[in-house]
């Protein structure tokens, strides 16, 4: 594993302590575990939750962004922001890249893309609409 990636994983795990499992394959590093959160958006009540995730970090990271799967079975099968292979649709690719550039690290990726995805999902479950 590259030193820069090791440093970013350590930074991410200091904040999101439930991401405890690390596995390396030939082409990627997979970080998995629980991701509890509390988040809110303008005019909306705070939403809390906890999801089991896999953060799949390709060897070409940060040129190619990580992919995320929710592996705990909490997301409804009729939720239309999950690809058929289980990857989460965090944003359209150009928007995902733009958001990542605001804080170009694994911690920024999780805080600015993954947590808002789960906030949006929980808000949708509770209120029947997306907060964004």
PDB file of C-alpha atoms in Angstrom:
ATOM      1  CA  UNK A   1       0.000   0.000   0.000  1.00  0.00           C
ATOM      2  CA  UNK A   2       1.337   3.444  -0.889  1.00  0.00           C
ATOM      3  CA  UNK A   3       2.393   5.658   2.002  1.00  0.00           C
ATOM      4  CA  UNK A   4      -0.045   8.439   1.019  1.00  0.00           C
ATOM      5  CA  UNK A   5      -2.942   5.973   1.049  1.00  0.00           C
ATOM      6  CA  UNK A   6      -1.842   4.568   4.409  1.00  0.00           C
ATOM      7  CA  UNK A   7      -1.813   8.090   5.872  1.00  0.00           C
ATOM      8  CA  UNK A   8      -5.280   8.862   4.454  1.00  0.00           C
ATOM      9  CA  UNK A   9      -6.728   5.609   5.784  1.00  0.00           C
ATOM     10  CA  UNK A  10      -5.314   6.364   9.236  1.00  0.00           C
ATOM     11  CA  UNK A  11      -6.826   9.882   9.108  1.00  0.00           C
ATOM     12  CA  UNK A  12     -10.200   8.459   8.060  1.00  0.00           C
ATOM     13  CA  UNK A  13     -10.153   5.809  10.797  1.00  0.00           C
ATOM     14  CA  UNK A  14      -9.366   8.414  13.476  1.00  0.00           C
ATOM     15  CA  UNK A  15     -12.693  10.098  12.700  1.00  0.00           C
ATOM     16  CA  UNK A  16     -14.743   7.075  11.615  1.00  0.00           C
ATOM     17  CA  UNK A  17     -13.544   4.510  14.135  1.00  0.00           C
ATOM     18  CA  UNK A  18     -15.979   1.805  13.013  1.00  0.00           C
ATOM     19  CA  UNK A  19     -14.110   1.337   9.731  1.00  0.00           C
ATOM     20  CA  UNK A  20     -11.888  -1.367  11.124  1.00  0.00           C
ATOM     21  CA  UNK A  21     -11.335  -3.996   8.440  1.00  0.00           C
ATOM     22  CA  UNK A  22      -8.683  -3.537   5.754  1.00  0.00           C
ATOM     23  CA  UNK A  23      -8.129  -5.985   2.922  1.00  0.00           C
ATOM     24  CA  UNK A  24      -5.748  -5.603   0.007  1.00  0.00           C
ATOM     25  CA  UNK A  25      -6.095  -7.282  -3.356  1.00  0.00           C
ATOM     26  CA  UNK A  26      -4.058  -6.997  -6.504  1.00  0.00           C
ATOM     27  CA  UNK A  27      -5.938  -3.894  -7.731  1.00  0.00           C
ATOM     28  CA  UNK A  28      -7.590  -2.302  -4.701  1.00  0.00           C
ATOM     29  CA  UNK A  29      -7.768  -1.766  -0.978  1.00  0.00           C
ATOM     30  CA  UNK A  30     -11.089  -2.401   0.755  1.00  0.00           C
ATOM     31  CA  UNK A  31     -11.875  -0.654   4.018  1.00  0.00           C
ATOM     32  CA  UNK A  32     -15.036  -1.860   5.718  1.00  0.00           C
ATOM     33  CA  UNK A  33     -17.027  -1.576   8.918  1.00  0.00           C
ATOM     34  CA  UNK A  34     -19.709   0.586  10.460  1.00  0.00           C
ATOM     35  CA  UNK A  35     -20.269   4.230   9.608  1.00  0.00           C
ATOM     36  CA  UNK A  36     -22.433   5.950  12.239  1.00  0.00           C
ATOM     37  CA  UNK A  37     -23.320   9.566  11.511  1.00  0.00           C
ATOM     38  CA  UNK A  38     -25.433  12.557  12.402  1.00  0.00           C
ATOM     39  CA  UNK A  39     -26.077  15.107   9.672  1.00  0.00           C
ATOM     40  CA  UNK A  40     -28.482  17.869   8.731  1.00  0.00           C
ATOM     41  CA  UNK A  41     -29.176  20.207   5.843  1.00  0.00           C
ATOM     42  CA  UNK A  42     -30.655  23.671   5.653  1.00  0.00           C
ATOM     43  CA  UNK A  43     -34.096  23.695   7.226  1.00  0.00           C
ATOM     44  CA  UNK A  44     -34.145  19.978   7.988  1.00  0.00           C
ATOM     45  CA  UNK A  45     -33.955  18.227  11.327  1.00  0.00           C
ATOM     46  CA  UNK A  46     -30.762  16.308  12.110  1.00  0.00           C
ATOM     47  CA  UNK A  47     -30.790  12.698  10.962  1.00  0.00           C
ATOM     48  CA  UNK A  48     -28.765   9.930  12.563  1.00  0.00           C
ATOM     49  CA  UNK A  49     -27.954   6.503  11.316  1.00  0.00           C
ATOM     50  CA  UNK A  50     -25.395   3.760  11.045  1.00  0.00           C
ATOM     51  CA  UNK A  51     -24.598   1.736   7.951  1.00  0.00           C
ATOM     52  CA  UNK A  52     -22.194  -1.113   7.296  1.00  0.00           C
ATOM     53  CA  UNK A  53     -20.075  -0.212   4.299  1.00  0.00           C
ATOM     54  CA  UNK A  54     -17.267  -1.294   2.044  1.00  0.00           C
ATOM     55  CA  UNK A  55     -15.091   1.507   0.733  1.00  0.00           C
ATOM     56  CA  UNK A  56     -13.340   0.113  -2.342  1.00  0.00           C
ATOM     57  CA  UNK A  57     -10.224   2.165  -3.085  1.00  0.00           C
ATOM     58  CA  UNK A  58      -8.672   1.440  -6.487  1.00  0.00           C
ATOM     59  CA  UNK A  59      -4.900   1.416  -6.874  1.00  0.00           C
ATOM     60  CA  UNK A  60      -5.338   4.409  -9.219  1.00  0.00           C
ATOM     61  CA  UNK A  61      -6.824   6.526  -6.390  1.00  0.00           C
ATOM     62  CA  UNK A  62      -7.118   9.554  -6.377  1.00  0.00           C
ATOM     63  CA  UNK A  63      -7.200   9.568 -10.190  1.00  0.00           C
ATOM     64  CA  UNK A  64     -10.094   7.103  -9.911  1.00  0.00           C
ATOM     65  CA  UNK A  65     -12.398   7.691  -6.934  1.00  0.00           C
ATOM     66  CA  UNK A  66     -13.444   4.973  -4.484  1.00  0.00           C
ATOM     67  CA  UNK A  67     -16.688   3.075  -4.784  1.00  0.00           C
ATOM     68  CA  UNK A  68     -18.978   2.359  -1.851  1.00  0.00           C
ATOM     69  CA  UNK A  69     -21.339  -0.499  -1.088  1.00  0.00           C
ATOM     70  CA  UNK A  70     -23.775  -0.723   1.814  1.00  0.00           C
ATOM     71  CA  UNK A  71     -23.299  -4.303   3.021  1.00  0.00           C
ATOM     72  CA  UNK A  72     -25.687  -4.439   5.981  1.00  0.00           C
ATOM     73  CA  UNK A  73     -28.905  -4.771   3.977  1.00  0.00           C
ATOM     74  CA  UNK A  74     -30.476  -1.547   5.277  1.00  0.00           C
ATOM     75  CA  UNK A  75     -31.158   0.123   1.939  1.00  0.00           C
ATOM     76  CA  UNK A  76     -34.520  -0.710   0.362  1.00  0.00           C
ATOM     77  CA  UNK A  77     -34.304  -2.533  -2.942  1.00  0.00           C
ATOM     78  CA  UNK A  78     -36.625   0.057  -4.499  1.00  0.00           C
ATOM     79  CA  UNK A  79     -34.279   2.958  -3.707  1.00  0.00           C
ATOM     80  CA  UNK A  80     -33.177   4.254  -7.089  1.00  0.00           C
ATOM     81  CA  UNK A  81     -29.729   5.596  -6.089  1.00  0.00           C
ATOM     82  CA  UNK A  82     -28.038   2.196  -5.917  1.00  0.00           C
ATOM     83  CA  UNK A  83     -26.605   0.478  -8.986  1.00  0.00           C
ATOM     84  CA  UNK A  84     -27.576  -3.112  -9.732  1.00  0.00           C
ATOM     85  CA  UNK A  85     -24.157  -4.335  -8.567  1.00  0.00           C
ATOM     86  CA  UNK A  86     -24.745  -2.726  -5.143  1.00  0.00           C
ATOM     87  CA  UNK A  87     -22.529   0.348  -5.555  1.00  0.00           C
ATOM     88  CA  UNK A  88     -24.010   3.568  -4.235  1.00  0.00           C
ATOM     89  CA  UNK A  89     -24.737   6.354  -6.693  1.00  0.00           C
ATOM     90  CA  UNK A  90     -23.245   9.186  -4.642  1.00  0.00           C
ATOM     91  CA  UNK A  91     -23.613  11.823  -7.376  1.00  0.00           C
ATOM     92  CA  UNK A  92     -23.238  12.152 -11.122  1.00  0.00           C
ATOM     93  CA  UNK A  93     -19.543  11.622 -11.936  1.00  0.00           C
ATOM     94  CA  UNK A  94     -18.696  15.248 -12.687  1.00  0.00           C
ATOM     95  CA  UNK A  95     -20.381  16.416  -9.470  1.00  0.00           C
ATOM     96  CA  UNK A  96     -18.697  13.644  -7.478  1.00  0.00           C
ATOM     97  CA  UNK A  97     -15.298  14.805  -8.768  1.00  0.00           C
ATOM     98  CA  UNK A  98     -16.122  18.468  -8.048  1.00  0.00           C
ATOM     99  CA  UNK A  99     -17.124  17.659  -4.461  1.00  0.00           C
ATOM    100  CA  UNK A 100     -14.028  15.491  -3.978  1.00  0.00           C
ATOM    101  CA  UNK A 101     -11.773  18.372  -5.042  1.00  0.00           C
ATOM    102  CA  UNK A 102     -13.108  20.449  -2.111  1.00  0.00           C
ATOM    103  CA  UNK A 103     -11.328  18.102   0.310  1.00  0.00           C
ATOM    104  CA  UNK A 104      -9.294  15.628  -1.785  1.00  0.00           C
ATOM    105  CA  UNK A 105      -8.802  12.841   0.742  1.00  0.00           C
ATOM    106  CA  UNK A 106     -10.583   9.691   1.861  1.00  0.00           C
ATOM    107  CA  UNK A 107     -11.926  11.595   4.868  1.00  0.00           C
ATOM    108  CA  UNK A 108     -13.285  14.304   2.573  1.00  0.00           C
ATOM    109  CA  UNK A 109     -14.777  11.652   0.281  1.00  0.00           C
ATOM    110  CA  UNK A 110     -16.611   9.985   3.156  1.00  0.00           C
ATOM    111  CA  UNK A 111     -17.702  13.216   4.869  1.00  0.00           C
ATOM    112  CA  UNK A 112     -18.781  15.082   1.736  1.00  0.00           C
ATOM    113  CA  UNK A 113     -20.179  12.249  -0.397  1.00  0.00           C
ATOM    114  CA  UNK A 114     -20.903   9.095   1.610  1.00  0.00           C
ATOM    115  CA  UNK A 115     -22.401  10.670   4.750  1.00  0.00           C
ATOM    116  CA  UNK A 116     -24.645  13.010   2.688  1.00  0.00           C
ATOM    117  CA  UNK A 117     -25.822   9.974   0.679  1.00  0.00           C
ATOM    118  CA  UNK A 118     -26.888   8.176   3.866  1.00  0.00           C
ATOM    119  CA  UNK A 119     -28.393  11.373   5.286  1.00  0.00           C
ATOM    120  CA  UNK A 120     -30.436  11.717   2.089  1.00  0.00           C
ATOM    121  CA  UNK A 121     -31.490   8.078   2.231  1.00  0.00           C
ATOM    122  CA  UNK A 122     -32.599   8.267   5.876  1.00  0.00           C
ATOM    123  CA  UNK A 123     -34.432  11.538   5.204  1.00  0.00           C
ATOM    124  CA  UNK A 124     -36.160   9.925   2.222  1.00  0.00           C
ATOM    125  CA  UNK A 125     -37.167   6.935   4.392  1.00  0.00           C
ATOM    126  CA  UNK A 126     -38.545   9.205   7.124  1.00  0.00           C
ATOM    127  CA  UNK A 127     -40.251  11.877   5.023  1.00  0.00           C
ATOM    128  CA  UNK A 128     -40.735  10.390   1.560  1.00  0.00           C
ATOM    129  CA  UNK A 129     -38.613  13.029  -0.168  1.00  0.00           C
ATOM    130  CA  UNK A 130     -34.976  13.922  -0.661  1.00  0.00           C
ATOM    131  CA  UNK A 131     -33.565  16.856   1.297  1.00  0.00           C
ATOM    132  CA  UNK A 132     -31.447  18.148  -1.596  1.00  0.00           C
TER     133      UNK A 132
END
